[in-house]
């Protein structure tokens, strides 16, 4: 832990006088501060002027990052018959019905995305208390309750990211790996911010996008100039 502390202190010194920088500079800073022995994820946090306790201020959606996430995504699909076969052919890692429900109830949640055909929601609904807090509950609004399971599986594995505002009004996600080229990370960041901007709810009042920050898994955060993040600088 001592070594990690030294790395963080050194990175924080570099970041100390940096704030509201361009996306390009933020990416460079974050990559310079990623000194762990593994390929750290570049993470984005967007502070929004919404109160998600109100239904008309909820923000959620999906975005397919142009350069992928760099992460291997495990996908579980609730389906039967032909749709189950379709999911398997598309590359789903786990496919099932009641057996998959029992697996999840038993604590085996070894997947990153959960998809279901509409007829399976009676079963999936019983798992709300388990999947909901993990942001894994299938939802038609983000395309994870669908008859086109093949397309949903391919999207999940091809760089699609789901986002949902948290209680504090923050949306966050991984937008790539520190090993990515700078420009690819910049493109991913702007694609994510654009998707969040387009998901602005009708009930949002005043400033919608208040702050954008980038960080790596083990590094400090740097704030990004909002117009730069939206590509309107």
mmCIF file with all atom_site columns, C-alpha atoms in Angstrom, residues 1-16 220:
data_model
loop_
_atom_site.group_PDB
_atom_site.id
_atom_site.type_symbol
_atom_site.label_atom_id
_atom_site.label_alt_id
_atom_site.label_comp_id
_atom_site.label_asym_id
_atom_site.label_entity_id
_atom_site.label_seq_id
_atom_site.pdbx_PDB_ins_code
_atom_site.Cartn_x
_atom_site.Cartn_y
_atom_site.Cartn_z
_atom_site.occupancy
_atom_site.B_iso_or_equiv
_atom_site.pdbx_formal_charge
_atom_site.auth_seq_id
_atom_site.auth_comp_id
_atom_site.auth_asym_id
_atom_site.auth_atom_id
_atom_site.pdbx_PDB_model_num
ATOM 1  C CA . UNK A 1 1   ? 0.000  0.000  0.000   1.00 0.00 ? 1   UNK A CA 1
ATOM 2  C CA . UNK A 1 2   ? 2.943  2.315  0.659   1.00 0.00 ? 2   UNK A CA 1
ATOM 3  C CA . UNK A 1 3   ? 3.984  2.206  -3.005  1.00 0.00 ? 3   UNK A CA 1
ATOM 4  C CA . UNK A 1 4   ? 0.457  2.977  -4.138  1.00 0.00 ? 4   UNK A CA 1
ATOM 5  C CA . UNK A 1 5   ? 0.405  5.905  -1.713  1.00 0.00 ? 5   UNK A CA 1
ATOM 6  C CA . UNK A 1 6   ? 3.600  7.321  -3.194  1.00 0.00 ? 6   UNK A CA 1
ATOM 7  C CA . UNK A 1 7   ? 2.263  6.972  -6.728  1.00 0.00 ? 7   UNK A CA 1
ATOM 8  C CA . UNK A 1 8   ? -0.943 8.733  -5.795  1.00 0.00 ? 8   UNK A CA 1
ATOM 9  C CA . UNK A 1 9   ? 0.891  11.531 -4.033  1.00 0.00 ? 9   UNK A CA 1
ATOM 10 C CA . UNK A 1 10  ? 3.126  12.062 -7.051  1.00 0.00 ? 10  UNK A CA 1
ATOM 11 C CA . UNK A 1 11  ? 0.124  12.064 -9.411  1.00 0.00 ? 11  UNK A CA 1
ATOM 12 C CA . UNK A 1 12  ? -1.809 14.469 -7.202  1.00 0.00 ? 12  UNK A CA 1
ATOM 13 C CA . UNK A 1 13  ? 1.119  16.897 -7.274  1.00 0.00 ? 13  UNK A CA 1
ATOM 14 C CA . UNK A 1 14  ? 1.001  16.871 -11.086 1.00 0.00 ? 14  UNK A CA 1
ATOM 15 C CA . UNK A 1 15  ? -2.788 17.359 -11.004 1.00 0.00 ? 15  UNK A CA 1
ATOM 16 C CA . UNK A 1 16  ? -2.722 19.984 -8.248  1.00 0.00 ? 16  UNK A CA 1
ATOM 17 C CA . UNK A 1 220 ? -6.630 10.954 -8.993  1.00 0.00 ? 220 UNK A CA 1
#
